[in-house]
Short mmCIF file of C-alpha atoms in Angstrom, two decimals:
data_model
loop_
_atom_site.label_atom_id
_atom_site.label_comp_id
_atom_site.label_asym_id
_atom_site.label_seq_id
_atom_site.Cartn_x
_atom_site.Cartn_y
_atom_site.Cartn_z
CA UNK A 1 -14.24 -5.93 -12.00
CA UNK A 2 -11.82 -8.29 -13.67
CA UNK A 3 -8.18 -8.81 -12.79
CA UNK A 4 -7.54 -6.65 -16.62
CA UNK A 5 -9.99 -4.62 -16.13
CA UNK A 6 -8.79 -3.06 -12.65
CA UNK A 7 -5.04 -3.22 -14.09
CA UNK A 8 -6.08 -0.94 -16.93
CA UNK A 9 -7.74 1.13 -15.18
CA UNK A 10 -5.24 1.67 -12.24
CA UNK A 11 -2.51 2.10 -15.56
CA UNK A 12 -5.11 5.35 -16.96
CA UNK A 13 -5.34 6.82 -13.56
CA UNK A 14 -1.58 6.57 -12.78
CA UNK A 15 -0.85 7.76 -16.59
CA UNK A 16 -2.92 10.69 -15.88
CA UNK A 17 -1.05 11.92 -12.73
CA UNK A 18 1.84 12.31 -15.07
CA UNK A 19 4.11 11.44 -12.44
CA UNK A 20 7.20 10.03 -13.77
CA UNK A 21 8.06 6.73 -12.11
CA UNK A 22 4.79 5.78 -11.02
CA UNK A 23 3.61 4.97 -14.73
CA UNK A 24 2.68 1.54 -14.82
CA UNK A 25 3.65 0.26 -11.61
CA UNK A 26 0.68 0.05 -9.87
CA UNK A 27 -0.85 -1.13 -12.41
CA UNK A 28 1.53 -3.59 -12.85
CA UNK A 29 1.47 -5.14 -9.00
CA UNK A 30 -2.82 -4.64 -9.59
CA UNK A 31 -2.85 -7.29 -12.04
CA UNK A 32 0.32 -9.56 -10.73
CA UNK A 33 -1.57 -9.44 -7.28
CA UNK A 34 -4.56 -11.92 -8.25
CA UNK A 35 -1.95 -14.50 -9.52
CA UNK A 36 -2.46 -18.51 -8.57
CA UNK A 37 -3.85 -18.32 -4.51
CA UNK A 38 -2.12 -21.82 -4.23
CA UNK A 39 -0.13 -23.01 -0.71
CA UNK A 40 3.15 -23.87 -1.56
CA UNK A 41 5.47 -24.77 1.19
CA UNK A 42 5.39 -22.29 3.88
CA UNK A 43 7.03 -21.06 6.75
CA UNK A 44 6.10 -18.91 9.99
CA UNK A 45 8.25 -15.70 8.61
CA UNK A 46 5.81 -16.15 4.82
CA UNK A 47 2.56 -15.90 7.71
CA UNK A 48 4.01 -12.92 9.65
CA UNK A 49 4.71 -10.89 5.98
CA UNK A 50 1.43 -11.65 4.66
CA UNK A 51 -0.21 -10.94 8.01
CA UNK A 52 1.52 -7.67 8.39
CA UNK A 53 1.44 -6.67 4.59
CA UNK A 54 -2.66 -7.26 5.96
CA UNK A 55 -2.55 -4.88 8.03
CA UNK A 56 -0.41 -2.51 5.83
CA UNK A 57 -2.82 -2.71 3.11
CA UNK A 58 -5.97 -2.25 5.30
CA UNK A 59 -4.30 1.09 6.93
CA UNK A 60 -3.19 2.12 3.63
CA UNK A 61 -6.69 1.92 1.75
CA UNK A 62 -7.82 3.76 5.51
CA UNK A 63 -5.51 6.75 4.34
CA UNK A 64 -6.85 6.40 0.48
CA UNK A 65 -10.19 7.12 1.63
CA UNK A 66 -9.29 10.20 3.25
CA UNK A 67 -8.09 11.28 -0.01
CA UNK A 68 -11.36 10.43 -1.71
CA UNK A 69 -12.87 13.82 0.26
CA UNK A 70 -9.84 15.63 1.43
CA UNK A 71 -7.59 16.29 -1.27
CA UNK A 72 -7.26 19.45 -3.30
CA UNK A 73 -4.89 18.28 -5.79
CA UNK A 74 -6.39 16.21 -8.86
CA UNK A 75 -3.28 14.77 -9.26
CA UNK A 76 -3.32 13.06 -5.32
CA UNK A 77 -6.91 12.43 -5.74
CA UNK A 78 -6.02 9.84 -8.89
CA UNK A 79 -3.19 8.52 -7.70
CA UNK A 80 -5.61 7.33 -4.17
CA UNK A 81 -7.75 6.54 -6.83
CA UNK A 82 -5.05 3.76 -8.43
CA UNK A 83 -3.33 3.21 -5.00
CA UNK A 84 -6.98 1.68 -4.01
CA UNK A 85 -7.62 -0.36 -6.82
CA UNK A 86 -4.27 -2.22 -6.20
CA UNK A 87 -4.47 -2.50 -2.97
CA UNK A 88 -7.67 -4.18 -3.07
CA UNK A 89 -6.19 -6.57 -5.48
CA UNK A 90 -3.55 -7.57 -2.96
CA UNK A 91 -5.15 -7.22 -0.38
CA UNK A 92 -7.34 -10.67 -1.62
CA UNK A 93 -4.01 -12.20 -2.28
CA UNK A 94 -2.79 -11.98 0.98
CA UNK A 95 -6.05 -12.98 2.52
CA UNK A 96 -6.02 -15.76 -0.10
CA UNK A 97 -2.48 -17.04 1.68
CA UNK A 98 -3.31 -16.62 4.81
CA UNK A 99 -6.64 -18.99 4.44
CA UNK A 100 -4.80 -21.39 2.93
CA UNK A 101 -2.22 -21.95 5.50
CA UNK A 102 -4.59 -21.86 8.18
CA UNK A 103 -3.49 -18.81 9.88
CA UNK A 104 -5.36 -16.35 11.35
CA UNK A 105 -6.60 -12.94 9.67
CA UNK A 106 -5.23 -10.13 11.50
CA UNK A 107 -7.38 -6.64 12.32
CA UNK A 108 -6.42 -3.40 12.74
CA UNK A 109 -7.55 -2.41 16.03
CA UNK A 110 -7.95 1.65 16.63
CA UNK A 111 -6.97 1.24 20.75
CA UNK A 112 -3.79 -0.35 19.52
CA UNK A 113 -0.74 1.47 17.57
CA UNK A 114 0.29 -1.17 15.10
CA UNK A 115 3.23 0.89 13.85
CA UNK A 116 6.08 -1.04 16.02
CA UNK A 117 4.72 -4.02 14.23
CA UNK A 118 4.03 -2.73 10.79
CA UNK A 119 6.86 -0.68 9.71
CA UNK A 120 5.89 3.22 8.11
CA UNK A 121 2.40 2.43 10.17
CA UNK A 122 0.26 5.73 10.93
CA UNK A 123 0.27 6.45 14.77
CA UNK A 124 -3.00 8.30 15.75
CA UNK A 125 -1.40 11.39 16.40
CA UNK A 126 -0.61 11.17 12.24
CA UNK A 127 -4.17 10.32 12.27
CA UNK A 128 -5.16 13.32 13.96
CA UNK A 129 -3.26 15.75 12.21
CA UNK A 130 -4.06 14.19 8.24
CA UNK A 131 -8.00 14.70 9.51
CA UNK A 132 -7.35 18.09 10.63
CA UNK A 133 -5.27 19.22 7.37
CA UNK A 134 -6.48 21.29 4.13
CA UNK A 135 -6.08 21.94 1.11
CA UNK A 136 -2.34 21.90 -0.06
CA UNK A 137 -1.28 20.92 3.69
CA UNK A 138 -3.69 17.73 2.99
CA UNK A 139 -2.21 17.07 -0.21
CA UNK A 140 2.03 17.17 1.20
CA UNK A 141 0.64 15.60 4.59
CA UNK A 142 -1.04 12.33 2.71
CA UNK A 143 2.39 12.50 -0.19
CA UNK A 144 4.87 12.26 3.28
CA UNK A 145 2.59 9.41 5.11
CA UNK A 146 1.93 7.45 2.21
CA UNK A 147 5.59 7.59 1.44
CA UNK A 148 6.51 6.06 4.86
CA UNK A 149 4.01 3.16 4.74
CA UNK A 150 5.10 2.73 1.14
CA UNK A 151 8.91 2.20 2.73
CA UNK A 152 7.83 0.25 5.50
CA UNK A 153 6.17 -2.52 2.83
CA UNK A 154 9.51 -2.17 1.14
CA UNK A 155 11.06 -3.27 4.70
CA UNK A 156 8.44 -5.95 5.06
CA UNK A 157 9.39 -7.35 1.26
CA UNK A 158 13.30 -6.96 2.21
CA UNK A 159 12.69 -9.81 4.89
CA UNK A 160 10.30 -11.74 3.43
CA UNK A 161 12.67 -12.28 0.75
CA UNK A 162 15.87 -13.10 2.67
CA UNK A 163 13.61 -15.00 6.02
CA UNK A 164 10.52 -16.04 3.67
CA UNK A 165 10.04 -19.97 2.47
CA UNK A 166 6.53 -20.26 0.05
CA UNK A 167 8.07 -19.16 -3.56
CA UNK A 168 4.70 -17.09 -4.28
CA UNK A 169 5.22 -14.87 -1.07
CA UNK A 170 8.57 -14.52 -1.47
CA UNK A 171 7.85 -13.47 -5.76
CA UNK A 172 5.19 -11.12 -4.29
CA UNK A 173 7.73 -9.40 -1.88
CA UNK A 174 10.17 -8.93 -4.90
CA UNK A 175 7.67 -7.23 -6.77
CA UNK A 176 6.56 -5.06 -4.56
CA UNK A 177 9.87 -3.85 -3.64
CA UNK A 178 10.88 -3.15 -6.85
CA UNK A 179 7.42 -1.10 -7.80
CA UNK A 180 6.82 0.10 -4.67
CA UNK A 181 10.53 2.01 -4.60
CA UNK A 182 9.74 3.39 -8.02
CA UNK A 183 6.36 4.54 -7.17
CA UNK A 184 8.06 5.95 -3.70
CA UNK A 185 10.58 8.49 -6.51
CA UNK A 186 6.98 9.26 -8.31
CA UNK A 187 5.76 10.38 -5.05
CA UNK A 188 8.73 12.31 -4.18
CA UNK A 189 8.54 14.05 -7.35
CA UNK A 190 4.76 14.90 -6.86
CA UNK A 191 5.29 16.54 -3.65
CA UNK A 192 7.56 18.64 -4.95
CA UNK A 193 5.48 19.91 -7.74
CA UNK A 194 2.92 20.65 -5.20
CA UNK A 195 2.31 24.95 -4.30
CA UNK A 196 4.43 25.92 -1.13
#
C-alpha cells in the first residue's frame, strides 16, 4: 500500500468515527511518517527516542489488535483500524533511523515490564484485565490505555525535542506531539459518548 494510499485511508476511517479532533490527524502523521529515511547528524538522546517510540509503537499496534476481535463499539473498532495503519507507517520510520545510525533494534520482551522505560507502557496486569474485558468495559478499558500510551509518546516527543540532535527526529517528535494531543481530546470525547 502506498504512502497516499494508507494516508487516505487512515483519513476515511478516522472521518467515519466522527470524533471531533481526531479528523485528519492520523492521517496526517500516516503519510508524514514515510518522509526521507536519511541520517542526519545524530545524537545518543535521537537513538533512545526512536528506540523507545519502537517499542511504543510495537505495544501500541499489540493493543490495536485486541481491538480487531474485542471491541463492541464500531466507532473503537475504526479508530484501531486507523491507529494501525499509522503506526505501521512509523513504525518503518523509526526502524529506518535506527538502521542507519547503527543502533540496535529494540524488542519488547513479555518477562520484562517496559513501562518504567516507555512512558504510558501497558504493565501485564493492564494486560490481563483488557483480555478479560467485554463489551462496553472493552471499549472504555482500550479508550483509557490507549490514552496513556498516547501521553507517554507525547512525553517521549517533549524530550526528544528539547535533548534530541538529528533535525528529522526531532521534526518527527514535533509532529507527533502536536497530533497525538489532539487525537488524545478525540479520544476523550469518544469515551464519553460511550453507554455507562
Amino acid at each position: 500500500m502506498s504512502r497516499t494510499t494508507a494516508g487516505l485511508a487512515a483519513m476515511s476511517l478516522i472521518a467515519a468515527v466522527g470524533v471531533a479532533g481526531c479528523e485528519g490527524n492520523v492521517a496526517r502523521r500516516a503519510g508524514q511518517a514515510g518522509r526521507s529515511t536519511s541520517a542526519g547528524a545524530h545524537n545518543d538522546a535521537d537513538v533512545t527516542f526512536a528506540g523507545r517510540m519502537v517499542l511504543h509503537h510495537q505495544l501500541a499496534l499489540r493493543m490495536v489488535s485486541t481491538a480487531d476481535f474485542q471491541a463492541k463499539s464500531p466507532a473503537v473498532k475504526k479508530l484501531a483500524a486507523a491507529i494501525k495503519v499509522t503506526e505501521e507507517q512509523e513504525l518503518k520510520q523509526l526502524l529506518a533511523w535506527l538502521g542507519s545510525w547503527g543502533a540496535a533494534i529494540p524488542s519488547p520482551r513479555h518477562d520484562e515490564d517496559p513501562a518504567g522505560e516507555v512512558p504510558g507502557t501497558m504493565t501485564e496486569d493492564d494486560w490481563s484485565e483488557l483480555g478479560n474485558a467485554k463489551g462496553t468495559k472493552f471499549d472504555r478499558l482500550w479508550l483509557q490505555l490507549m490514552i496513556k500510551q498516547y501521553q507517554g509518546a507525547i512525553e517521549l516527543a517533549k524530550t526528544e525535542q528539547s535533548t534530541g540532535s538529528d533535525a528529522k527526529a526531532k521534526a518527527f517528535a514535533s509532529r507527533l506531539q502536536a497530533t497525538q494531543s489532539t487525537e488524545v481530546a478525540g479520544m476523550q470525547k469518544l469515551l464519553g459518548q460511550l453507554p455507562s
